[in-house]
Short mmCIF file of C-alpha atoms in Angstrom, two decimals:
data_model
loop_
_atom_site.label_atom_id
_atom_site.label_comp_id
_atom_site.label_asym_id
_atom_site.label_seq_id
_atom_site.Cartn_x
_atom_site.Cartn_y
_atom_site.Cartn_z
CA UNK A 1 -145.91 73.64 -37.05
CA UNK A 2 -146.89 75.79 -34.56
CA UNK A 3 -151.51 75.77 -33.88
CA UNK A 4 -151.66 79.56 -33.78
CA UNK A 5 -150.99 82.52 -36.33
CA UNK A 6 -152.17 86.05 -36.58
CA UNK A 7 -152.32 86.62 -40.29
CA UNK A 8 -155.64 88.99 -41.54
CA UNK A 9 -156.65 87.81 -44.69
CA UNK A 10 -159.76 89.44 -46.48
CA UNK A 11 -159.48 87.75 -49.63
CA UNK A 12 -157.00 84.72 -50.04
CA UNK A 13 -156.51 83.56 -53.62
CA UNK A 14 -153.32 81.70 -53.57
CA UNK A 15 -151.06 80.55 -50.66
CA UNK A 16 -148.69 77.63 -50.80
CA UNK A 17 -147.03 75.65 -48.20
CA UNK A 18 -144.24 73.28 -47.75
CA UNK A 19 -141.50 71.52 -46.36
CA UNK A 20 -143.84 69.43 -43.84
CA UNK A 21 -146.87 68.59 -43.84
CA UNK A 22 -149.41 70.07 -42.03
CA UNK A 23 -151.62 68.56 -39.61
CA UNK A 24 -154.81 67.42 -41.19
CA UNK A 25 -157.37 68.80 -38.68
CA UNK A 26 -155.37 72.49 -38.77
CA UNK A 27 -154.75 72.53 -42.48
CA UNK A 28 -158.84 71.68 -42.49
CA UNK A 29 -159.56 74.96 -40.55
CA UNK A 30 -157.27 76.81 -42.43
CA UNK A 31 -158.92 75.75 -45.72
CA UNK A 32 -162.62 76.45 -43.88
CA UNK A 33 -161.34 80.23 -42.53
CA UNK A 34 -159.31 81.41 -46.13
CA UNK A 35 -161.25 78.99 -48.18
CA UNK A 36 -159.78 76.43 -51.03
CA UNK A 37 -156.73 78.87 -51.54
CA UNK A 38 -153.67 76.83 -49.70
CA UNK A 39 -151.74 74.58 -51.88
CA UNK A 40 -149.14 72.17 -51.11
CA UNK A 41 -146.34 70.96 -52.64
CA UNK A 42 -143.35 67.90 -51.88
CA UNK A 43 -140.49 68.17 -53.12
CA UNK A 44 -136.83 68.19 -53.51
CA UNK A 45 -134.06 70.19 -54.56
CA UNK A 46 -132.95 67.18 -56.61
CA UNK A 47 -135.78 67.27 -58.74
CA UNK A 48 -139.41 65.60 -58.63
CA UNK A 49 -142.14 66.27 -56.28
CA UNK A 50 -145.89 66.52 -55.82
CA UNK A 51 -148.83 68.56 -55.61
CA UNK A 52 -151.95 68.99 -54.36
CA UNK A 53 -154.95 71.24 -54.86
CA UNK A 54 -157.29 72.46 -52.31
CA UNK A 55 -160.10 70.72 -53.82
CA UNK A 56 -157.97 67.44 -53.76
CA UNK A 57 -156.96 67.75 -50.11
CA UNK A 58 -160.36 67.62 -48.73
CA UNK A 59 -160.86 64.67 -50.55
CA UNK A 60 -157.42 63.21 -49.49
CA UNK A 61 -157.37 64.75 -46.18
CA UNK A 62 -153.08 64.48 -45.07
CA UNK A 63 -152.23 64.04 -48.84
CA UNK A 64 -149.07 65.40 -50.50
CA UNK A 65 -150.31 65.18 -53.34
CA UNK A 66 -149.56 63.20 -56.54
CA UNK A 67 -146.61 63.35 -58.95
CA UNK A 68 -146.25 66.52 -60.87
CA UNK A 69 -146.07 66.55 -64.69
CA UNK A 70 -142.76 64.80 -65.64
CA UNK A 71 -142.20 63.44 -62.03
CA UNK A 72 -142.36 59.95 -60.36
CA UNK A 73 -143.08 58.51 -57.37
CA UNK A 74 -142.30 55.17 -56.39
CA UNK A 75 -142.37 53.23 -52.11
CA UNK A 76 -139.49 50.63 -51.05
CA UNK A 77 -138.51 48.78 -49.19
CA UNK A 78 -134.89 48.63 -47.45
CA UNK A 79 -134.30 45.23 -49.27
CA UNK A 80 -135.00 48.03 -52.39
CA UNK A 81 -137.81 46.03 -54.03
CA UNK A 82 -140.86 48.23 -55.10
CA UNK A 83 -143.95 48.21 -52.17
CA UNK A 84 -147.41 47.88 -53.74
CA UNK A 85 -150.46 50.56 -52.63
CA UNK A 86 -150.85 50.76 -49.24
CA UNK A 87 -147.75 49.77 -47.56
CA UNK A 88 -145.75 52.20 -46.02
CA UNK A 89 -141.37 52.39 -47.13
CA UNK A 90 -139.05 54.84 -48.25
CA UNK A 91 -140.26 57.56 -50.81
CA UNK A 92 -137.96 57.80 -53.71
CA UNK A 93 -138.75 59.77 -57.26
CA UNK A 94 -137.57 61.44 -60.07
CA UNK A 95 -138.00 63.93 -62.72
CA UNK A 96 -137.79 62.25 -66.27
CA UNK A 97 -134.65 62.38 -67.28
CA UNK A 98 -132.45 64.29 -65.11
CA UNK A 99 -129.69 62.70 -63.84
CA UNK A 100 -127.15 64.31 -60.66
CA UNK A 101 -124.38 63.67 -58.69
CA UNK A 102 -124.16 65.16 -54.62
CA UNK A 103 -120.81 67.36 -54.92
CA UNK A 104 -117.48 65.55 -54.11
CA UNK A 105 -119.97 62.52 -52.19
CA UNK A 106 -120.43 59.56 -54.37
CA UNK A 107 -121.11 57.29 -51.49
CA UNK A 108 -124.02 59.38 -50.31
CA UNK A 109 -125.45 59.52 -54.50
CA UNK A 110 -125.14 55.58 -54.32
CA UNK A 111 -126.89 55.22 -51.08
CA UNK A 112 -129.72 57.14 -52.33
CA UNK A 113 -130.62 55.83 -55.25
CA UNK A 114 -132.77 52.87 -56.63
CA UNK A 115 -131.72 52.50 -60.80
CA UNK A 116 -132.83 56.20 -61.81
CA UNK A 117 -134.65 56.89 -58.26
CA UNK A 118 -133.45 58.61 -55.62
CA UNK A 119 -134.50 59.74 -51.88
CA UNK A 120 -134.19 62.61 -49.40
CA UNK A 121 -134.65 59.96 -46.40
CA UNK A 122 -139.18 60.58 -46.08
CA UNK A 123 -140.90 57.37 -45.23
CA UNK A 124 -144.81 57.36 -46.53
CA UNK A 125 -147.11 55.33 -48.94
CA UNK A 126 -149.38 55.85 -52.01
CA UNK A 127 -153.36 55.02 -52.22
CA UNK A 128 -154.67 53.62 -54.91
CA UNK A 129 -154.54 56.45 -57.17
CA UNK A 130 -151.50 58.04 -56.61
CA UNK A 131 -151.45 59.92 -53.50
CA UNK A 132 -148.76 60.11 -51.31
CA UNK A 133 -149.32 60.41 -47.60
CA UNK A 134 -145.68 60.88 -45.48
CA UNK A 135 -145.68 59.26 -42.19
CA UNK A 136 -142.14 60.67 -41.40
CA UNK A 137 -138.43 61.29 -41.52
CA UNK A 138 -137.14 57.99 -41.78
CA UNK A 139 -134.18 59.08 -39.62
CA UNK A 140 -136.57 60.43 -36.79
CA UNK A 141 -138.72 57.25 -36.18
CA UNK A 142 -138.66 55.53 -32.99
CA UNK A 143 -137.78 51.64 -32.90
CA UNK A 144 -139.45 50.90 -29.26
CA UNK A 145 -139.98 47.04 -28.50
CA UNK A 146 -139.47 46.11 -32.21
CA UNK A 147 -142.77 48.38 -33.34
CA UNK A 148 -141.67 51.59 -35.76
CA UNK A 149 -143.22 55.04 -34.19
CA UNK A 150 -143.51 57.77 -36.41
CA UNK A 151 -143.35 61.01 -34.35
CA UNK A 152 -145.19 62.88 -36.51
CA UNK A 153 -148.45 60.81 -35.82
CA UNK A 154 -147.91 61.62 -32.41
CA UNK A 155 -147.38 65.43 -32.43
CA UNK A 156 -150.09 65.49 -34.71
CA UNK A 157 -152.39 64.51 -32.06
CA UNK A 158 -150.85 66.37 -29.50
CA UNK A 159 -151.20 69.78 -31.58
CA UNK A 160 -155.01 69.20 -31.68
CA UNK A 161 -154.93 69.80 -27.36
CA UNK A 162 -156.17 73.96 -26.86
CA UNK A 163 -153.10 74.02 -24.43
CA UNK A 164 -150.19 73.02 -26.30
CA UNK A 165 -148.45 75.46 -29.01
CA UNK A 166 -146.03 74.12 -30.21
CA UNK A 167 -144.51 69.97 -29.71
CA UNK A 168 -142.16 67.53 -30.88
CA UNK A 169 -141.44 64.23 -30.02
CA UNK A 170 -138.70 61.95 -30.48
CA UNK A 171 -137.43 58.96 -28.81
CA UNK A 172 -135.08 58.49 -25.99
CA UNK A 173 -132.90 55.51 -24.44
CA UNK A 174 -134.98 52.94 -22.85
CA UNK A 175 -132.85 49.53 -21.16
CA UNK A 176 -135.61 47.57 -21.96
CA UNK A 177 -137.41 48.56 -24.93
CA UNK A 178 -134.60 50.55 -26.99
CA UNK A 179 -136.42 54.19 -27.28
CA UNK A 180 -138.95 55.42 -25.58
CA UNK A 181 -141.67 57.99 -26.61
CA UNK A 182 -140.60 61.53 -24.94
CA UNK A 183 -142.36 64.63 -25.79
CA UNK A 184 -141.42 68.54 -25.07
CA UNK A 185 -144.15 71.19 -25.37
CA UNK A 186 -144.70 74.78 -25.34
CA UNK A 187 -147.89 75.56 -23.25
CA UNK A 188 -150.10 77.82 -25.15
CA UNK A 189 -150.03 81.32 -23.92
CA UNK A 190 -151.12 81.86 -20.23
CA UNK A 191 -150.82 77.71 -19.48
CA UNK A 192 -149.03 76.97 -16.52
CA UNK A 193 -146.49 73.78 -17.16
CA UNK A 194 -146.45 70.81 -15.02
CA UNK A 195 -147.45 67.48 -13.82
CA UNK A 196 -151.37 68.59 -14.07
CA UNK A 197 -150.94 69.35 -17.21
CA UNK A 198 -148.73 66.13 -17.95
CA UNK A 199 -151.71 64.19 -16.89
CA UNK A 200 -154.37 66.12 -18.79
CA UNK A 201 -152.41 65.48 -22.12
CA UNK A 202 -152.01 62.15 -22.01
CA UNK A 203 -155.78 61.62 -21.22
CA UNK A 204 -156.46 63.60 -23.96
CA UNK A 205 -154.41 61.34 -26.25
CA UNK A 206 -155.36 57.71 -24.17
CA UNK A 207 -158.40 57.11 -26.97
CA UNK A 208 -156.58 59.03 -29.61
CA UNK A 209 -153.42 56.76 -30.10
CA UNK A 210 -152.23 53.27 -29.70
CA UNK A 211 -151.06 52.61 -25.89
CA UNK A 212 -147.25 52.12 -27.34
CA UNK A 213 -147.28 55.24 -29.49
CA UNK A 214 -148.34 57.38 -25.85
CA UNK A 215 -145.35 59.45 -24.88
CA UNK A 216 -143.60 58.28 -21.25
CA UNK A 217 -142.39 61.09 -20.07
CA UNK A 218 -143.32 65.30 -21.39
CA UNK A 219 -140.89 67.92 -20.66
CA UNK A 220 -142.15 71.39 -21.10
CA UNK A 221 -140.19 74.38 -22.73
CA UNK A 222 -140.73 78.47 -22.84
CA UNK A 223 -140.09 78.16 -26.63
CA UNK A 224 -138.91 75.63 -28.93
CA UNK A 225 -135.96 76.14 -30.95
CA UNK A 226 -136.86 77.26 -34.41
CA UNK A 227 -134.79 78.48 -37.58
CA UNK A 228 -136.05 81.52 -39.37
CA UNK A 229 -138.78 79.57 -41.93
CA UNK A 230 -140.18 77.82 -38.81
CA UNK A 231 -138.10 74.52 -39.51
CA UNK A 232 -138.06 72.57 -36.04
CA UNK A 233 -133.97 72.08 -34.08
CA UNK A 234 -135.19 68.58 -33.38
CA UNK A 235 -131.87 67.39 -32.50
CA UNK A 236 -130.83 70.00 -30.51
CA UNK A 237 -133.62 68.61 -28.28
CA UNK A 238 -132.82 65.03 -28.68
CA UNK A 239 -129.27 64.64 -28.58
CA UNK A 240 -128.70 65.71 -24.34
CA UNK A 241 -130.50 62.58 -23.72
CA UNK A 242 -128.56 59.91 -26.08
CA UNK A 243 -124.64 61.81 -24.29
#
């Protein structure tokens, strides 16, 4: 999610936002500049999801939400036993009874379900009363050394630096450690690119994230590459460096 928008509101009642979640300390000065109008929601076209309020957010700050009437949420593990508040494993849920089938692809319906359960591939955890937090895309984290990365932490902290618009992070081959942590940004408007800024960056993230979780090595970009609805062409950034 891009830091910077342009939209005049005068009086927000509703809005409503999805697909990823949005980085606590913007989505808190959105809520302080429109007020406790934004919404979120999680879900799937599959069925299930969650909600959350406003209201709820601020007391959750980085919440989803929790289960929406008729809908469950459950964390495992890749061994497929049920994880207990707290711990952090696959998100899988339902919606009561409905039961489906992915077109023609029976492998990929049995490798996504748990008994009635099923998953779109999110990795994330519940508190103890019901929220769910998402710490990723399961197939996006970053194995460096034997530690699991979520890049999502990272760009999270990166969006919160006045020179950066846009970011996203992924990891890259390493001999020794497996991945590395790689970053490409898009300067903010007017921000020249380059090993200055390189080193300002990762100063500004030194206290902010674990020494393991700091990106190696940031490339910089006019633009990043961006469908219509704003959804992020990850892999056509990651790919050149794994050929």
């Amino acid at each position: 999610m891009k830091r910077s928008f342009k939209l005049e509101v005068a009086e927000a009642r509703t809005m409503v936002h999805a697909a990823a979640p949005c980085p606590p300390d913007v989505k808190r000065r959105m809520l302080d500049w429109w007020g406790d109008s934004i919404f979120e929601y999680y879900a799937a076209t599959e069925g299930g999801g969650t909600l959350v309020t406003p209201q709820e957010w601020r007391v959750h700050p980085g919440t989803v939400g929790r289960a929406w009437p008729g809908a469950e949420i459950k964390i495992f593990d890749d061994a497929g036993q049920e994880l207990p508040v707290g711990q952090q494993g696959t998100v899988y849920m339902r919606l009561g009874q409905a039961d489906f089938e992915y077109h023609k692809d029976s492998e990929k319906t049995r490798k996504n379900r748990i008994g009635n359960y099923f998953t779109v591939g999110d990795v994330g955890y519940l508190n103890d009363q019901g929220y769910l937090f998402l710490c990723d895309r399961k197939i996006d984290m970053i194995i460096s050394g034997g530690e699991n990365i979520y890049p999502a932490e990272i760009e999270n902290v990166l969006l919160g630096h006045p020179k950066i618009a846009d970011v996203a992070v992924f990891g890259i081959p390493n001999a020794d450690w497996g991945e590395e942590v790689k970053a490409v940004v898009e300067p903010a408007a007017g921000v020249e690119p380059g090993p200055a800024l390189s080193a300002e960056i990762l100063a500004f993230c030194a206290d902010k994230l674990a020494k393991f979780k700091l990106p190696r090595t940031i490339d910089f970009l006019a633009e990043l590459p961006r469908d219509p609805n704003g959804k992020l062409y990850k892999r056509k950034l990651r790919d050149p460096y794994w050929e």
